[in-house]
CSV table of C-alpha atoms in Angstrom, one decimal:
chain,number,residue,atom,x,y,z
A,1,UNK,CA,-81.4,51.6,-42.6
A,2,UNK,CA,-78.1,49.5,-41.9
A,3,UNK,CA,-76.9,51.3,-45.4
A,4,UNK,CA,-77.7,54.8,-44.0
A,5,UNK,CA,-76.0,53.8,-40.5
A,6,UNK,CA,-72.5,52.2,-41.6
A,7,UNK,CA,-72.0,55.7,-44.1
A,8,UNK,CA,-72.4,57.6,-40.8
A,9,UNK,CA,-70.1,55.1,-39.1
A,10,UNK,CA,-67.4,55.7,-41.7
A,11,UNK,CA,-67.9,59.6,-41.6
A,12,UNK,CA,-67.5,59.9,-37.6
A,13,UNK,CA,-64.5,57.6,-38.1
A,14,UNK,CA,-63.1,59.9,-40.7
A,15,UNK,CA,-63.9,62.9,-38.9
A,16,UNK,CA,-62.1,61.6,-35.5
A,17,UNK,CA,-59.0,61.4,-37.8
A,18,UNK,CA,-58.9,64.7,-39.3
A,19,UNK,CA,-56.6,66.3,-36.5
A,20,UNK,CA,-54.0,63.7,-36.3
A,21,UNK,CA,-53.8,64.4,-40.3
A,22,UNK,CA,-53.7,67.7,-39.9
A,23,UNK,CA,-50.9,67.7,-37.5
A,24,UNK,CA,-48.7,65.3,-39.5
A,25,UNK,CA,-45.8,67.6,-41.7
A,26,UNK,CA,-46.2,67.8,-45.5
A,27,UNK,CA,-44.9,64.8,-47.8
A,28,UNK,CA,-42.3,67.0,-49.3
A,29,UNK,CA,-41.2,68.7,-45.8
A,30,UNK,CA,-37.6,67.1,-44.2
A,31,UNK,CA,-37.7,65.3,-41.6
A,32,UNK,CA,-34.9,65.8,-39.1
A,33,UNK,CA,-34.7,63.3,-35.8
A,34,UNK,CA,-32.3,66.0,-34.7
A,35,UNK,CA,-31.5,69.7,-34.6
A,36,UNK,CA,-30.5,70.0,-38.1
A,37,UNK,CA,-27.0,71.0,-37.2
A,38,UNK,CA,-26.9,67.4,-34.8
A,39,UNK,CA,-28.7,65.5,-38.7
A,40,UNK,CA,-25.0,66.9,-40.1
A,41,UNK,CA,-22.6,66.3,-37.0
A,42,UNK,CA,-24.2,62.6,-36.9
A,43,UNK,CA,-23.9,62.2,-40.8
A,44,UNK,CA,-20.4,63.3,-41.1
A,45,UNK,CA,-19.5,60.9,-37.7
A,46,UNK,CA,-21.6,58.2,-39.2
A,47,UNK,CA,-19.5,58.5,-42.7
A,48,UNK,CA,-16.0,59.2,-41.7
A,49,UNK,CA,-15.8,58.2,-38.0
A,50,UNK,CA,-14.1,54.9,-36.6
A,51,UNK,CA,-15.8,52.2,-34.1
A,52,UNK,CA,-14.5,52.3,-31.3
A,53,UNK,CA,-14.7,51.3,-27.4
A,54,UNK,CA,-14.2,53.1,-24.4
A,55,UNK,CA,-13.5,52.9,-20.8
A,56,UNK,CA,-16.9,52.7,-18.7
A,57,UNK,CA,-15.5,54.8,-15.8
A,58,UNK,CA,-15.6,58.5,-17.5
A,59,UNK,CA,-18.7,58.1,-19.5
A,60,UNK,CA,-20.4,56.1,-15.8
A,61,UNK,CA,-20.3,59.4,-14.4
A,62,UNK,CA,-22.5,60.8,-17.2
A,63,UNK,CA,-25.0,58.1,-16.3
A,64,UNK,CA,-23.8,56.4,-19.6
A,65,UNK,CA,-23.0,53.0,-18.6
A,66,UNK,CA,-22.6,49.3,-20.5
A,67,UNK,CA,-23.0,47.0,-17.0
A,68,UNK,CA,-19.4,47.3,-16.4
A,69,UNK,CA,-18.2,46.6,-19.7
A,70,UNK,CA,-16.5,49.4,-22.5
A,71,UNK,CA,-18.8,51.6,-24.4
A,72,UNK,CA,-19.4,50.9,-28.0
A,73,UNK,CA,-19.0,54.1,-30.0
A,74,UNK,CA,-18.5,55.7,-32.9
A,75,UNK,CA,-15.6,58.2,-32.6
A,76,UNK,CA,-14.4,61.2,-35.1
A,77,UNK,CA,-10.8,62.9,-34.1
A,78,UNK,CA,-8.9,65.6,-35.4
A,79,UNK,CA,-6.2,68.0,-33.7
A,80,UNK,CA,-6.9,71.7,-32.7
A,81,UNK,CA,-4.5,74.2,-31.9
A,82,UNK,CA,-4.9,73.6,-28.3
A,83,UNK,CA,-5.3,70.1,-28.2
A,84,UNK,CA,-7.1,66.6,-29.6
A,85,UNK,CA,-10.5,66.7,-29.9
A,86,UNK,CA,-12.9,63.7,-30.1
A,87,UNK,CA,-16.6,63.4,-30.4
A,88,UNK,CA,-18.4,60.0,-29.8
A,89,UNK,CA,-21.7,59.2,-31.2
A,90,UNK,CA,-22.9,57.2,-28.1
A,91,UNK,CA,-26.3,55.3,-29.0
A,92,UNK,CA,-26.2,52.6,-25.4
A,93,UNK,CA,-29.7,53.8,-24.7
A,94,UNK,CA,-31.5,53.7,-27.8
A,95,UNK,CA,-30.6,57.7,-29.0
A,96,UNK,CA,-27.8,59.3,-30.0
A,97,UNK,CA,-25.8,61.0,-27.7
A,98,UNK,CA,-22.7,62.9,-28.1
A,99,UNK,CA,-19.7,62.7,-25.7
A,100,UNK,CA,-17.6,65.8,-26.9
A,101,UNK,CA,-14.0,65.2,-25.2
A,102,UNK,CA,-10.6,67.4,-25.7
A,103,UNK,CA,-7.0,65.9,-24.3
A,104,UNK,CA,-5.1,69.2,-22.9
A,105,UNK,CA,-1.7,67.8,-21.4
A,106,UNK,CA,-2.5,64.7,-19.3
A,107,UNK,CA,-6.3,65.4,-18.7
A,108,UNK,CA,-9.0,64.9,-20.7
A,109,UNK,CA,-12.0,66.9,-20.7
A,110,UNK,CA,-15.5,65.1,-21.6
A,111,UNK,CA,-18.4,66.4,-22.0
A,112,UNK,CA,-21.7,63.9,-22.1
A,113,UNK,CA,-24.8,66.4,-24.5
A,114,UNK,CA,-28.1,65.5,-26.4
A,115,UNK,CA,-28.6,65.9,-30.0
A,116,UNK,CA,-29.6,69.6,-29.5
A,117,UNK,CA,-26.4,70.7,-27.9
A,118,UNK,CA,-27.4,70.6,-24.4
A,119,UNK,CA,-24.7,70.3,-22.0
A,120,UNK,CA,-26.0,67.4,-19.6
A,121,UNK,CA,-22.6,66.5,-17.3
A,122,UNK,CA,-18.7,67.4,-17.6
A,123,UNK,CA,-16.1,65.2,-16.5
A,124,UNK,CA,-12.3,65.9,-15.9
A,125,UNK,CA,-10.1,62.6,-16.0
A,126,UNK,CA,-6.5,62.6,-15.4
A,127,UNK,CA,-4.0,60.3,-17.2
A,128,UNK,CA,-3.1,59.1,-13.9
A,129,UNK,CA,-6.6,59.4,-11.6
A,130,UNK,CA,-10.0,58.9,-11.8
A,131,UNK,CA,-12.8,60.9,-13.1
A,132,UNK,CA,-14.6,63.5,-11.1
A,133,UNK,CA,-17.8,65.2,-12.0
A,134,UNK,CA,-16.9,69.0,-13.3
A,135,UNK,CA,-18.6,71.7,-10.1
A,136,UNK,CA,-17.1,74.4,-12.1
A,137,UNK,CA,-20.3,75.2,-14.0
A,138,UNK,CA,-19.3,77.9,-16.0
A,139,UNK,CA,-15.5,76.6,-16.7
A,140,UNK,CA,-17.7,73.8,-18.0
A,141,UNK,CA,-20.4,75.4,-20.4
A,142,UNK,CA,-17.6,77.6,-21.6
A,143,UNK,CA,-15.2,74.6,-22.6
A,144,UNK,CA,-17.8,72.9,-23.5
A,145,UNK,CA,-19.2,75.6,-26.6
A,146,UNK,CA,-15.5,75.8,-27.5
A,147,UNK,CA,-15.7,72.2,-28.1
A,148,UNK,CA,-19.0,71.8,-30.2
A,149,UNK,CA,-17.5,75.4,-31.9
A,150,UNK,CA,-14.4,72.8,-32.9
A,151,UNK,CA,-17.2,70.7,-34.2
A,152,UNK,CA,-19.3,73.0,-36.1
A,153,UNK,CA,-16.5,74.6,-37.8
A,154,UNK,CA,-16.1,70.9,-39.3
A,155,UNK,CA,-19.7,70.1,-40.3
A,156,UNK,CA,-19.7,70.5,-44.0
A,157,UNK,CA,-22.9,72.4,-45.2
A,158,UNK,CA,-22.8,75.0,-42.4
């Protein structure tokens, strides 16, 4: 009887586990943490960016903030036609999180997004100000895809 009852045991216990193995992605299948275009943008920052660290006040007005101190990143630069461009791989909280940013004069122009490319909070900061929070929404998302199309244009494997 005992023999009869633990063999049902182990079945029902098999049986509850089914769906969560049915739901987990094939051996062979990639896994990407990230859209796959972020998987190459992080790769190619990982592999030929620089560490750096940056002011707290800018990237505090993302909600991105170090208790006061600079913000650890890692930082990959290169000149456009119409300005510098920067992107920081920003991982304070635990994720990756890109900080796109392009100088244009004496203001910089940051932008704080996830690893899918979601805008999430613009900043303008003057050479000689402080920062202030971007109203302008649509100034914003529009510099903002200019920026990540800087980016893309840059991620080898396209």
């Amino acid at each position: 009887m005992s023999k009869l009852s633990s063999t049902r045991r182990g079945f029902l216990l098999s049986a509850s586990l089914l769906p969560l193995v049915a739901c987990a992605p094939p051996p062979s299948a990639p896994r990407h943490t990230l859209s796959l275009r972020g998987d190459r943008l992080v790769a190619l920052i990982q592999r030929t960016g620089k560490d750096n660290m940056t002011a707290p006040e800018a990237f505090a007005l993302m909600g991105i903030t170090n208790e006061g101190r600079d913000i650890p990143v890692r930082q990959l630069a290169d000149d456009g036609p119409d300005g510098r461009y920067v992107v920081n791989l920003v991982n304070i909280r635990k994720i990756h999180e890109f900080v796109f940013q392009r100088r244009q004069g004496d203001v910089l122009v940051l932008h704080s997004a996830d690893t899918a490319f979601k805008r999430l909070q613009s900043v303008r900061y003057a050479r000689n100000g402080k920062p202030s929070i971007i109203t302008d929404t649509a100034f914003a998302e529009r510099d903002f895809q200019e920026q990540i199309a800087f980016w893309f244009a840059r991620i080898p494997g396209r």
